Tab-separated table of C-alpha atoms and ligand atoms in Angstrom:
chain	number	residue	atom	x	y	z
A	1420	GLY	CA	-81.684	15.333	84.598
A	1421	LYS	CA	-81.352	12.713	81.835
A	1422	SER	CA	-78.065	11.677	80.432
A	1423	TRP	CA	-77.490	10.997	76.876
A	1424	ILE	CA	-77.097	7.395	75.690
A	1425	ASP	CA	-75.016	6.325	72.728
A	1426	MET	CA	-77.184	5.440	69.613
A	1427	LYS	CA	-75.147	2.285	69.148
A	1428	ASN	CA	-76.278	1.071	72.474
A	1429	LEU	CA	-80.064	1.084	71.435
A	1430	THR	CA	-81.338	-2.535	71.294
A	1431	LYS	CA	-84.431	-4.498	71.547
A	1432	GLU	CA	-83.620	-5.065	75.324
A	1433	MET	CA	-84.462	-1.249	75.845
A	1434	ILE	CA	-87.883	-1.370	74.397
A	1435	GLY	CA	-90.271	0.662	76.492
A	1436	LEU	CA	-87.607	2.805	78.164
A	1437	GLU	CA	-87.368	6.647	77.608
A	1438	VAL	CA	-83.909	7.658	76.392
A	1439	LEU	CA	-82.181	10.814	75.387
A	1440	ILE	CA	-79.826	10.654	72.187
A	1441	ARG	CA	-78.026	13.123	70.148
A	1442	GLY	CA	-77.216	12.898	66.464
A	1443	ARG	CA	-77.028	14.506	63.110
A	1444	VAL	CA	-80.081	14.708	61.007
A	1445	ASN	CA	-79.664	12.340	58.117
A	1446	THR	CA	-83.018	12.374	56.509
A	1447	ASN	CA	-86.148	14.299	57.383
A	1448	ARG	CA	-89.339	13.056	55.884
A	1449	PRO	CA	-92.683	14.802	56.845
A	1450	VAL	CA	-95.756	12.773	56.079
A	1451	SER	CA	-98.698	14.762	57.382
A	1452	SER	CA	-99.257	17.504	60.023
A	1453	LYS	CA	-99.488	14.699	62.542
A	1454	LEU	CA	-96.635	12.338	61.269
A	1455	GLY	CA	-92.923	12.592	60.513
A	1456	PHE	CA	-89.972	10.400	60.139
A	1457	MET	CA	-86.361	11.642	60.902
A	1458	THR	CA	-83.367	9.412	60.767
A	1459	LEU	CA	-80.249	10.453	63.043
A	1460	ARG	CA	-76.720	9.312	62.452
A	1461	GLN	CA	-73.467	9.247	64.046
A	1462	THR	CA	-69.837	8.789	62.803
A	1463	GLY	CA	-70.508	8.725	59.180
A	1464	GLY	CA	-73.683	6.496	59.277
A	1465	GLU	CA	-71.896	3.700	61.201
A	1466	VAL	CA	-74.743	4.065	63.617
A	1467	SER	CA	-78.248	5.361	62.787
A	1468	VAL	CA	-81.685	5.279	64.012
A	1469	GLN	CA	-85.170	6.188	62.864
A	1470	CYS	CA	-87.195	8.818	65.010
A	1471	VAL	CA	-90.962	8.788	64.559
A	1472	GLY	CA	-92.958	11.770	65.576
A	1473	ILE	CA	-96.720	11.130	65.938
A	1474	ALA	CA	-98.967	13.903	67.380
A	1475	SER	CA	-100.941	12.258	70.107
A	1476	GLU	CA	-102.278	13.162	73.582
A	1477	GLU	CA	-100.895	9.835	75.020
A	1478	MET	CA	-97.225	10.698	74.119
A	1479	LYS	CA	-98.020	14.380	74.961
A	1480	VAL	CA	-96.717	15.464	71.478
A	1481	SER	CA	-98.460	18.238	69.782
A	1482	VAL	CA	-98.894	19.119	65.994
A	1483	LYS	CA	-96.653	22.171	66.833
A	1484	MET	CA	-93.807	19.853	67.804
A	1485	ILE	CA	-94.235	17.884	64.727
A	1486	ARG	CA	-94.059	21.063	62.793
A	1487	PHE	CA	-90.914	21.949	64.668
A	1488	MET	CA	-89.424	18.479	63.851
A	1489	LYS	CA	-90.149	18.893	60.152
A	1490	GLN	CA	-88.197	22.031	59.728
A	1491	LEU	CA	-85.006	20.681	61.101
A	1492	SER	CA	-82.523	20.831	58.355
A	1493	CYS	CA	-80.203	17.907	57.228
A	1494	GLU	CA	-76.913	17.724	59.039
A	1495	SER	CA	-78.266	19.719	62.046
A	1496	PHE	CA	-77.333	18.348	65.305
A	1497	VAL	CA	-80.501	17.481	67.327
A	1498	ASP	CA	-81.322	15.902	70.853
A	1499	VAL	CA	-84.287	13.613	71.039
A	1500	ILE	CA	-86.133	12.358	73.960
A	1501	GLY	CA	-88.267	9.345	73.174
A	1502	VAL	CA	-89.337	5.802	73.854
A	1503	VAL	CA	-87.516	2.903	72.453
A	1504	ALA	CA	-89.937	0.825	70.285
A	1505	LEU	CA	-90.056	-1.900	67.689
A	1506	PRO	CA	-90.808	-0.346	64.262
A	1507	LYS	CA	-94.071	-1.224	62.600
A	1508	ASP	CA	-92.292	-2.032	59.315
A	1509	PRO	CA	-88.725	-2.866	58.973
A	1510	VAL	CA	-86.741	0.458	58.592
A	1511	ILE	CA	-84.504	0.610	55.484
A	1512	GLY	CA	-81.319	2.519	55.625
A	1513	THR	CA	-80.775	2.558	59.460
A	1514	THR	CA	-78.461	0.305	61.585
A	1515	GLN	CA	-80.412	0.032	64.668
A	1516	GLU	CA	-83.206	-2.577	64.783
A	1517	VAL	CA	-85.339	-0.390	67.169
A	1518	GLU	CA	-86.807	3.038	66.636
A	1519	ILE	CA	-87.492	5.960	68.751
A	1520	GLN	CA	-91.036	7.335	69.421
A	1521	VAL	CA	-90.417	11.039	69.789
A	1522	ARG	CA	-91.561	12.801	72.989
A	1523	LYS	CA	-89.457	15.922	72.636
A	1524	VAL	CA	-86.911	17.419	70.077
A	1525	PHE	CA	-84.467	19.959	70.861
A	1526	CYS	CA	-82.187	21.709	68.211
A	1527	VAL	CA	-78.544	21.686	69.418
A	1528	ASP	CA	-77.068	23.209	66.123
A	1529	ARG	CA	-79.001	24.166	63.035
A	1530	VAL	CA	-77.634	24.258	59.509
A	1531	LYS	CA	-78.770	27.462	58.206
A	1532	GLU	CA	-77.444	27.188	54.782
A	1533	GLU	CA	-80.198	26.643	52.089
A	1534	LYS	CA	-78.120	24.216	50.176
A	1535	LEU	CA	-74.862	22.699	51.186
A	1536	PRO	CA	-71.861	22.834	48.904
A	1537	LEU	CA	-71.630	19.048	48.958
A	1538	ASN	CA	-74.160	16.425	49.794
A	1539	VAL	CA	-72.930	13.570	51.978
A	1540	GLU	CA	-74.939	10.934	50.004
A	1541	ASP	CA	-73.387	12.162	46.730
A	1542	ALA	CA	-69.740	12.103	48.281
A	1543	ALA	CA	-70.422	8.439	49.397
A	1544	ARG	CA	-71.315	7.116	45.910
A	1545	SER	CA	-69.219	4.309	44.433
A	1546	LYS	CA	-68.276	4.392	40.928
A	1547	ALA	CA	-70.905	1.860	40.056
A	1548	ASP	CA	-73.512	3.989	41.680
A	1549	ILE	CA	-72.493	6.923	39.471
A	1550	GLN	CA	-72.296	4.597	36.438
A	1551	ALA	CA	-75.808	3.575	37.316
A	1552	GLY	CA	-76.911	7.118	36.952
A	1553	LYS	CA	-76.923	8.482	40.510
A	1554	PRO	CA	-75.147	11.681	41.047
A	1555	GLY	CA	-71.699	11.777	42.412
A	1556	ALA	CA	-69.238	14.291	43.491
A	1557	ASN	CA	-65.959	15.058	41.896
A	1558	GLN	CA	-62.653	14.931	43.925
A	1559	ASP	CA	-62.136	18.678	43.989
A	1560	THR	CA	-65.655	19.437	45.217
A	1561	ARG	CA	-65.095	16.749	47.791
A	1562	LEU	CA	-61.835	18.109	48.922
A	1563	ASN	CA	-62.934	21.720	48.759
A	1564	ASN	CA	-65.756	20.701	51.375
A	1565	ARG	CA	-63.585	18.214	53.197
A	1566	VAL	CA	-65.451	18.623	56.546
A	1567	ILE	CA	-68.637	17.343	54.870
A	1568	ASP	CA	-66.683	14.908	52.748
A	1569	LEU	CA	-65.189	13.384	55.754
A	1570	ARG	CA	-68.706	12.394	56.974
A	1571	THR	CA	-69.030	9.447	54.500
A	1572	PRO	CA	-68.676	5.918	55.854
A	1573	ALA	CA	-65.577	5.328	53.668
A	1574	ASN	CA	-63.774	8.250	54.950
A	1575	GLN	CA	-64.476	7.531	58.617
A	1576	ALA	CA	-63.064	4.039	57.992
A	1577	ILE	CA	-60.033	5.341	56.108
A	1578	PHE	CA	-58.832	7.500	58.991
A	1579	ARG	CA	-59.516	4.761	61.474
A	1580	ILE	CA	-57.316	2.575	59.507
A	1581	GLN	CA	-54.641	5.013	59.260
A	1582	SER	CA	-54.710	5.489	63.060
A	1583	HIS	CA	-54.406	1.657	63.393
A	1584	VAL	CA	-51.337	1.640	61.192
A	1585	GLN	CA	-49.729	4.217	63.526
A	1586	MET	CA	-50.791	2.393	66.571
A	1587	ALA	CA	-49.298	-1.044	65.189
A	1588	PHE	CA	-46.021	0.893	64.170
A	1589	ARG	CA	-45.600	2.325	67.583
A	1590	GLU	CA	-46.610	-0.890	69.482
A	1591	LEU	CA	-44.059	-3.090	67.592
A	1592	LEU	CA	-41.195	-0.753	67.818
A	1593	ALA	CA	-41.775	0.052	71.474
A	1594	SER	CA	-41.723	-3.707	72.094
A	1595	LYS	CA	-38.320	-3.745	70.573
A	1596	ASP	CA	-36.882	-1.032	72.739
A	1597	PHE	CA	-37.113	1.872	70.228
A	1598	ILE	CA	-37.952	5.303	71.672
A	1599	GLU	CA	-40.151	7.790	69.950
A	1600	ILE	CA	-38.441	11.034	69.251
A	1601	HIS	CA	-39.357	14.390	67.465
A	1602	THR	CA	-36.770	16.057	65.334
A	1603	PRO	CA	-36.869	19.850	64.297
A	1604	LYS	CA	-38.914	20.734	61.105
A	1605	LEU	CA	-37.073	23.944	60.862
A	1606	MET	CA	-33.610	23.364	59.447
A	1607	ALA	CA	-30.636	25.427	58.133
A	1608	GLY	CA	-30.013	23.171	55.224
A	1609	SER	CA	-32.040	20.565	53.228
A	1610	SER	CA	-32.071	17.037	54.394
A	1611	GLU	CA	-32.638	15.099	51.133
A	1612	GLY	CA	-31.104	17.647	48.707
A	1613	GLY	CA	-32.687	18.189	45.160
A	1614	SER	CA	-35.221	21.049	44.352
A	1615	ALA	CA	-38.142	19.790	46.500
A	1616	VAL	CA	-37.504	22.166	49.316
A	1617	PHE	CA	-39.473	24.686	50.983
A	1618	ARG	CA	-37.260	27.701	51.699
A	1619	LEU	CA	-38.349	30.344	54.319
A	1620	ASP	CA	-36.928	33.123	56.328
A	1621	TYR	CA	-35.674	32.239	59.874
A	1622	LYS	CA	-35.272	35.667	61.431
A	1623	GLY	CA	-33.017	36.940	58.739
A	1624	GLN	CA	-31.201	33.532	58.009
A	1625	SER	CA	-32.216	31.287	55.128
A	1626	ALA	CA	-33.800	28.177	56.310
A	1627	CYS	CA	-35.713	25.032	54.926
A	1628	LEU	CA	-38.728	23.009	56.038
A	1629	ALA	CA	-37.373	19.514	56.876
A	1630	GLN	CA	-37.853	17.156	53.861
A	1631	SER	CA	-37.428	14.265	56.212
A	1632	PRO	CA	-36.164	13.574	59.735
A	1633	GLN	CA	-33.194	11.934	58.106
A	1634	LEU	CA	-30.272	14.054	59.470
A	1635	HIS	CA	-31.466	14.473	62.973
A	1636	LYS	CA	-32.520	10.900	63.462
A	1637	GLN	CA	-29.033	9.801	62.562
A	1638	MET	CA	-27.574	12.501	64.989
A	1639	ALA	CA	-29.821	10.945	67.624
A	1640	ILE	CA	-27.818	7.695	67.006
A	1641	CYS	CA	-24.690	9.676	67.280
A	1642	GLY	CA	-26.043	10.708	70.687
A	1643	ASP	CA	-26.420	7.016	71.648
A	1644	LEU	CA	-30.181	6.873	71.572
A	1645	ARG	CA	-29.552	3.561	69.632
A	1646	ARG	CA	-32.958	2.881	68.261
A	1647	VAL	CA	-35.299	5.617	67.536
A	1648	PHE	CA	-38.555	6.072	65.532
A	1649	GLU	CA	-40.579	9.242	64.675
A	1650	VAL	CA	-44.079	10.007	63.432
A	1651	GLY	CA	-44.240	13.346	62.076
A	1652	PRO	CA	-44.910	15.816	59.147
A	1653	VAL	CA	-42.417	15.738	56.117
A	1654	PHE	CA	-42.435	18.686	53.763
A	1655	ARG	CA	-41.678	18.361	49.976
A	1656	ALA	CA	-41.975	21.255	47.561
A	1657	GLU	CA	-43.280	18.876	44.788
A	1658	ASP	CA	-43.822	20.192	41.373
A	1659	SER	CA	-45.462	17.304	39.949
A	1660	PHE	CA	-49.168	16.911	40.427
A	1661	THR	CA	-49.497	13.050	40.762
A	1662	HIS	CA	-51.925	10.645	42.284
A	1663	ARG	CA	-49.107	9.625	44.960
A	1664	HIS	CA	-47.184	12.911	45.802
A	1665	LEU	CA	-48.225	15.470	48.527
A	1666	CYS	CA	-46.258	18.628	49.583
A	1667	GLU	CA	-46.887	17.579	53.267
A	1668	PHE	CA	-47.252	14.146	54.274
A	1669	VAL	CA	-46.821	11.976	57.493
A	1670	GLY	CA	-43.484	10.093	57.756
A	1671	LEU	CA	-43.037	6.963	59.754
A	1672	ASP	CA	-39.187	6.993	60.329
A	1673	VAL	CA	-37.039	4.487	61.905
A	1674	GLU	CA	-33.199	4.707	62.580
A	1675	MET	CA	-31.064	2.122	64.638
A	1676	ASP	CA	-27.525	0.893	65.047
A	1677	ILE	CA	-26.696	-2.244	63.062
A	1678	ASN	CA	-24.235	-5.017	63.871
A	1679	LYS	CA	-23.192	-6.483	60.634
A	1680	HIS	CA	-25.388	-6.001	57.514
A	1681	TYR	CA	-28.155	-3.883	56.262
A	1682	SER	CA	-30.350	-6.941	56.191
A	1683	GLU	CA	-31.077	-6.183	59.864
A	1684	LEU	CA	-33.110	-3.230	58.674
A	1685	MET	CA	-35.019	-5.472	56.169
A	1686	ASP	CA	-35.653	-8.036	58.907
A	1687	LEU	CA	-37.277	-5.133	60.923
A	1688	VAL	CA	-39.291	-3.955	57.865
A	1689	ASP	CA	-40.572	-7.553	57.250
A	1690	GLU	CA	-41.637	-8.104	60.807
A	1691	LEU	CA	-43.094	-4.621	61.178
A	1692	PHE	CA	-45.194	-4.740	58.050
A	1693	VAL	CA	-46.344	-8.270	58.370
A	1694	CYS	CA	-47.513	-7.222	61.740
A	1695	ILE	CA	-49.251	-4.210	60.602
A	1696	PHE	CA	-51.140	-5.898	57.700
A	1697	THR	CA	-52.080	-8.620	60.102
A	1698	LYS	CA	-53.407	-6.401	62.711
A	1699	LEU	CA	-55.285	-4.266	60.073
A	1700	ASN	CA	-56.932	-7.396	58.768
A	1701	GLU	CA	-57.875	-8.520	62.309
A	1702	ARG	CA	-58.771	-5.109	63.999
A	1703	CYS	CA	-60.254	-3.236	61.038
A	1704	SER	CA	-62.560	-5.698	59.317
A	1705	LYS	CA	-65.572	-3.352	59.630
A	1706	GLU	CA	-63.499	-0.369	58.260
A	1707	LEU	CA	-62.059	-2.219	55.387
A	1708	GLU	CA	-65.710	-3.315	54.355
A	1709	ALA	CA	-66.806	0.239	54.542
A	1710	VAL	CA	-63.923	1.300	52.266
A	1711	ARG	CA	-64.583	-1.519	49.852
A	1712	ASN	CA	-68.372	-0.650	49.752
A	1713	GLN	CA	-67.392	2.609	48.088
A	1714	PHE	CA	-64.030	1.766	46.628
A	1715	PRO	CA	-64.023	-2.001	45.595
A	1716	PHE	CA	-60.640	-3.824	46.159
A	1717	GLN	CA	-59.001	-7.173	46.634
A	1718	PRO	CA	-57.303	-7.827	50.083
A	1719	LEU	CA	-53.472	-7.372	49.831
A	1720	LYS	CA	-51.423	-10.437	48.926
A	1721	PHE	CA	-48.391	-10.798	51.329
A	1722	LEU	CA	-46.216	-13.532	52.457
A	1723	PRO	CA	-45.380	-14.512	56.016
A	1724	LYS	CA	-41.703	-13.995	55.194
A	1725	THR	CA	-41.403	-10.960	52.889
A	1726	LEU	CA	-39.862	-11.602	49.634
A	1727	ARG	CA	-36.450	-9.757	48.931
A	1728	LEU	CA	-34.990	-9.437	45.477
A	1729	THR	CA	-31.913	-7.611	44.511
A	1730	PHE	CA	-32.148	-4.618	42.241
A	1731	ALA	CA	-30.110	-6.696	39.653
A	1732	GLU	CA	-32.708	-9.526	39.999
A	1733	GLY	CA	-35.301	-7.059	39.343
A	1734	ILE	CA	-33.649	-5.752	36.199
A	1735	GLU	CA	-33.292	-9.292	35.043
A	1736	MET	CA	-36.898	-9.906	35.401
A	1737	LEU	CA	-37.838	-6.563	33.606
A	1738	LYS	CA	-35.360	-7.576	30.731
A	1739	GLU	CA	-36.753	-10.988	30.322
A	1740	ALA	CA	-40.219	-9.482	29.911
A	1741	GLY	CA	-38.869	-7.290	27.186
A	1742	GLU	CA	-38.511	-3.965	29.121
A	1743	GLU	CA	-35.622	-1.714	28.458
A	1744	VAL	CA	-33.990	-0.780	31.634
A	1745	ASP	CA	-30.742	0.766	32.642
A	1746	PRO	CA	-29.080	-1.402	35.357
A	1747	LEU	CA	-27.376	1.669	37.000
A	1748	LYS	CA	-30.180	3.921	37.281
A	1749	ASP	CA	-33.383	4.140	39.216
A	1750	LEU	CA	-36.545	2.443	37.973
A	1751	ASN	CA	-39.148	4.964	36.700
A	1752	THR	CA	-42.755	4.556	38.000
A	1753	GLU	CA	-43.819	2.521	35.033
A	1754	SER	CA	-41.020	-0.042	35.423
A	1755	GLU	CA	-41.778	-0.134	39.101
A	1756	ARG	CA	-45.344	-1.132	38.378
A	1757	LYS	CA	-44.342	-3.452	35.765
A	1758	LEU	CA	-42.079	-5.196	38.126
A	1759	GLY	CA	-44.812	-5.406	40.717
A	1760	GLN	CA	-46.827	-7.447	38.264
A	1761	LEU	CA	-44.022	-9.806	37.313
A	1762	VAL	CA	-43.399	-10.407	41.066
A	1763	LEU	CA	-46.997	-10.978	41.584
A	1764	GLU	CA	-47.213	-13.686	38.796
A	1765	LYS	CA	-43.988	-15.295	39.934
A	1766	TYR	CA	-44.161	-15.182	43.790
A	1767	ASN	CA	-47.833	-14.544	44.473
A	1768	THR	CA	-47.114	-11.414	46.633
A	1769	GLU	CA	-48.037	-7.761	46.341
A	1770	PHE	CA	-45.635	-6.706	48.991
A	1771	TYR	CA	-41.837	-7.084	48.683
A	1772	ILE	CA	-38.427	-5.562	49.134
A	1773	LEU	CA	-35.994	-4.658	46.411
A	1774	HIS	CA	-32.490	-4.100	47.650
A	1775	ARG	CA	-28.827	-3.283	46.587
A	1776	TYR	CA	-29.845	-0.201	44.605
A	1777	PRO	CA	-27.315	1.593	42.326
A	1778	LEU	CA	-25.503	4.131	44.393
A	1779	ALA	CA	-26.117	6.771	41.832
A	1780	ALA	CA	-29.939	6.499	42.308
A	1781	ARG	CA	-29.695	7.168	46.152
A	1782	PRO	CA	-29.149	10.168	48.442
A	1783	PHE	CA	-25.658	11.225	49.459
A	1784	TYR	CA	-25.879	9.739	52.916
A	1785	THR	CA	-26.244	6.237	51.517
A	1786	MET	CA	-23.432	3.681	52.327
A	1787	PRO	CA	-21.936	2.140	49.179
A	1788	CYS	CA	-21.540	-1.730	48.988
A	1789	ALA	CA	-18.282	-2.847	50.229
A	1790	ASP	CA	-17.726	-5.304	47.411
A	1791	ASN	CA	-18.849	-2.927	44.630
A	1792	ALA	CA	-19.331	0.881	45.025
A	1793	ASP	CA	-21.629	1.083	41.980
A	1794	TYR	CA	-24.260	-0.326	44.289
A	1795	SER	CA	-25.322	0.600	47.892
A	1796	ASN	CA	-26.524	-1.032	51.005
A	1797	SER	CA	-30.075	0.247	50.361
A	1798	PHE	CA	-33.610	-0.836	49.604
A	1799	ASP	CA	-37.068	0.163	48.595
A	1800	VAL	CA	-40.318	-1.451	49.584
A	1801	PHE	CA	-43.374	-1.806	47.421
A	1802	ILE	CA	-47.091	-2.412	47.852
A	1803	ARG	CA	-49.014	-3.279	44.663
A	1804	GLY	CA	-46.121	-2.003	42.508
A	1805	GLU	CA	-45.745	1.380	44.266
A	1806	GLU	CA	-43.069	2.396	46.663
A	1807	ILE	CA	-43.982	2.999	50.318
A	1808	ILE	CA	-40.520	2.880	51.943
A	1809	SER	CA	-36.965	3.679	51.201
A	1810	GLY	CA	-34.142	2.889	53.576
A	1811	ALA	CA	-30.449	2.166	53.820
A	1812	GLN	CA	-27.386	1.813	55.769
A	1813	ARG	CA	-25.797	5.310	56.232
A	1814	VAL	CA	-22.223	6.605	55.770
A	1815	HIS	CA	-21.050	7.147	59.219
A	1816	ILE	CA	-17.346	8.152	58.148
A	1817	PRO	CA	-17.304	11.981	58.148
A	1818	GLU	CA	-14.798	12.307	55.208
A	1819	LEU	CA	-16.631	9.897	52.915
A	1820	LEU	CA	-19.886	11.737	53.886
A	1821	GLU	CA	-18.619	15.085	53.099
A	1822	GLU	CA	-17.066	13.843	49.805
A	1823	ARG	CA	-20.459	12.274	48.706
A	1824	ALA	CA	-22.436	15.433	49.705
A	1825	LYS	CA	-19.950	17.625	47.641
A	1826	GLU	CA	-20.251	15.256	44.536
A	1827	ILE	CA	-23.953	15.633	44.436
A	1828	GLY	CA	-23.790	19.378	44.768
A	1829	ILE	CA	-24.966	19.882	48.309
A	1830	ASP	CA	-23.985	22.935	50.234
A	1831	VAL	CA	-22.103	21.229	53.054
A	1832	THR	CA	-21.637	24.459	55.217
A	1833	ALA	CA	-25.477	24.455	55.839
A	1834	ILE	CA	-25.312	20.968	57.094
A	1835	SER	CA	-21.855	21.103	58.853
A	1836	THR	CA	-23.321	20.209	62.169
A	1837	TYR	CA	-24.571	16.948	60.661
A	1838	ILE	CA	-21.246	16.118	59.231
A	1839	ASN	CA	-19.339	17.011	62.280
A	1840	SER	CA	-21.559	14.657	64.400
A	1841	PHE	CA	-19.663	11.894	63.039
A	1842	ARG	CA	-16.270	13.077	63.959
A	1843	TYR	CA	-16.824	12.119	67.604
A	1844	GLY	CA	-17.558	8.359	67.079
A	1845	ALA	CA	-20.634	6.756	65.651
A	1846	PRO	CA	-21.892	3.243	65.214
A	1847	PRO	CA	-22.712	1.638	61.818
A	1848	HIS	CA	-26.353	2.383	61.527
A	1849	GLY	CA	-29.363	2.765	59.134
A	1850	GLY	CA	-32.988	3.271	59.041
A	1851	PHE	CA	-36.021	3.761	56.602
A	1852	GLY	CA	-38.823	6.064	56.000
A	1853	VAL	CA	-42.398	5.222	55.284
A	1854	GLY	CA	-45.062	7.394	53.747
A	1855	LEU	CA	-48.198	6.803	55.998
A	1856	GLU	CA	-50.796	8.145	53.387
A	1857	ARG	CA	-49.220	5.861	50.853
A	1858	VAL	CA	-49.430	2.735	53.003
A	1859	VAL	CA	-53.137	3.264	53.582
A	1860	MET	CA	-53.876	4.231	50.058
A	1861	LEU	CA	-52.139	1.029	48.628
A	1862	PHE	CA	-53.346	-1.360	51.306
A	1863	CYS	CA	-56.800	-0.426	50.302
A	1864	ALA	CA	-55.897	-0.019	46.705
A	1865	LEU	CA	-57.156	3.558	46.555
A	1866	ASP	CA	-56.333	5.490	43.234
A	1867	ASN	CA	-55.281	8.705	44.928
A	1868	ILE	CA	-53.227	9.745	47.889
A	1869	ARG	CA	-55.492	12.715	48.618
A	1870	LYS	CA	-58.223	10.141	49.775
A	1871	THR	CA	-55.873	9.216	52.744
A	1872	SER	CA	-54.635	12.587	53.724
A	1873	LEU	CA	-57.131	14.532	56.195
A	1874	PHE	CA	-56.466	17.888	54.634
A	1875	PRO	CA	-54.177	17.268	51.612
A	1876	ARG	CA	-51.498	19.702	50.617
A	1877	ASP	CA	-50.446	19.491	47.075
A	1878	PRO	CA	-48.926	21.807	44.432
A	1879	GLN	CA	-52.284	23.391	43.884
A	1880	ARG	CA	-54.075	23.137	47.326
A	1881	LEU	CA	-53.312	24.905	50.589
A	1882	ALA	CA	-56.860	24.908	51.919
A	1883	PRO	CA	-59.023	23.778	53.655
B	1005	4AD	O1	-38.043	7.999	49.617
B	1005	4AD	P1	-38.009	9.230	50.608
B	1005	4AD	O2	-37.809	10.523	49.830
B	1005	4AD	O3	-36.776	8.645	51.721
B	1005	4AD	C1	-36.346	9.516	52.597
B	1005	4AD	O4	-36.973	10.536	53.022
B	1005	4AD	C2	-35.440	8.997	53.419
B	1005	4AD	N1	-34.881	9.921	54.480
B	1005	4AD	C3	-35.948	7.692	54.032
B	1005	4AD	C4	-34.690	7.002	54.811
B	1005	4AD	O5	-34.782	6.608	56.074
B	1005	4AD	N2	-33.887	6.514	54.168
B	1005	4AD	O6	-39.231	9.181	51.379
B	1005	4AD	C5	-39.617	7.905	52.165
B	1005	4AD	C6	-41.081	7.532	51.841
B	1005	4AD	C7	-41.310	7.197	50.534
B	1005	4AD	O7	-41.117	5.785	50.287
B	1005	4AD	C8	-42.862	7.495	50.348
B	1005	4AD	O8	-43.619	6.395	50.813
B	1005	4AD	C9	-43.058	8.643	51.117
B	1005	4AD	O9	-41.966	8.812	52.007
B	1005	4AD	N3	-43.035	9.875	50.241
B	1005	4AD	C10	-44.066	10.552	50.016
B	1005	4AD	N4	-45.458	10.525	50.402
B	1005	4AD	C11	-46.230	11.358	49.826
B	1005	4AD	N5	-45.900	12.516	49.028
B	1005	4AD	C12	-44.594	12.643	48.683
B	1005	4AD	N6	-44.256	13.722	48.062
B	1005	4AD	C13	-43.628	11.715	49.161
B	1005	4AD	N7	-42.320	11.537	48.909
B	1005	4AD	C14	-41.979	10.514	49.715
């Protein structure tokens, strides 16, 4: 008739009380036939407690029960009934200041494997630990055994931080009258063009997995939804195996009507991300600490009002620093990183917006600048020298849209319903797309996007 209490609520005030707790066996150290120590943990070791088993008449604990406790394998789930007590010696490696003197132990789920393919402790090692000679686990072993890998404190923290990014994103947009939508992921034509498209058979018709919500979020604007956002999967048949590309990632997308200028979009990016970063620092200090313990990093430097530079200004800065860059072509990864460094030195921020990109570097739906069609009403946003967002005002004039698509070699018949949407009247509008995994990766200065994807999909990985 006992009910379970949460391990995190075990405090000194409860000394002398009999409690029932459930946890995962973290360590199990038999000392003698009459004595054993077992530690239990929850949520990646965020909470852990020591359980002491002493065979004694007084506690009604038999030698047989100590034997049973000793053979409980690590990572098994157990229930323990015991009395809350103050440990004789301070316990090292558990979070709770009290211990449990065991009365009864029940096995809830036993790990039967002789040896696990990944050891949680090895997965939790920092680079410094490994350099100091402690065993570590490589990334592939970790990802192949992701369910065990996820049990480390840093991973527990990463996915909470990720959840907070989404919450803050939703909260701010909802407060500004945006509505959350879901666009189809099965499409007749590709949304971004290029080769990174997963093609599939849709009951005899050729189809694609959506490379972004781009076309349908714009069509929602044509349908007078005015301000929309989406949190959903984005599919890219990437060929390149890099630290920042996945074949499936989570896109945070925004689309809205604009009155005068694409700066309205950048105003929103500014407010949204200053809010997200501030909330992360406020709400996730414990989680950030847990990530930092395994993967050390410096807090992100950002300004209360986000810096905006034009692409031309960026090119100037790079040229002054002796870089060779083409003013009408997109920056490559190296130049982006270099510019990030220059911006940090000059403006003391690791978060900034670069806008007015060359038109040739942008997708077909991007609005050219009214004063110079070599440039476009578009922007990218960077954290620590790497792109997390791209956005723009869109072409809402169907003739121009069709012409731009054809120029780039897009099959317009496959997206005719999209182009036709603009023939029935559409407001000037724009939006942006954010890569969720990249935001978390770069906020925490992690070296690989696979660390911030729960079950990453890359050119070589379709499982687990
Ligand atoms: O720059 P992208 O391709 O832009 C779009 O999809 C536009 N429809 C957005 C818009 O509204 N104009 O993708 C947007 C963001 C990138 O800035 C990046 O953060 C992320 O999505 N991203 C990826 N993340 C992980 N793996 C990949 N392969 C990614 N490709 C893009």
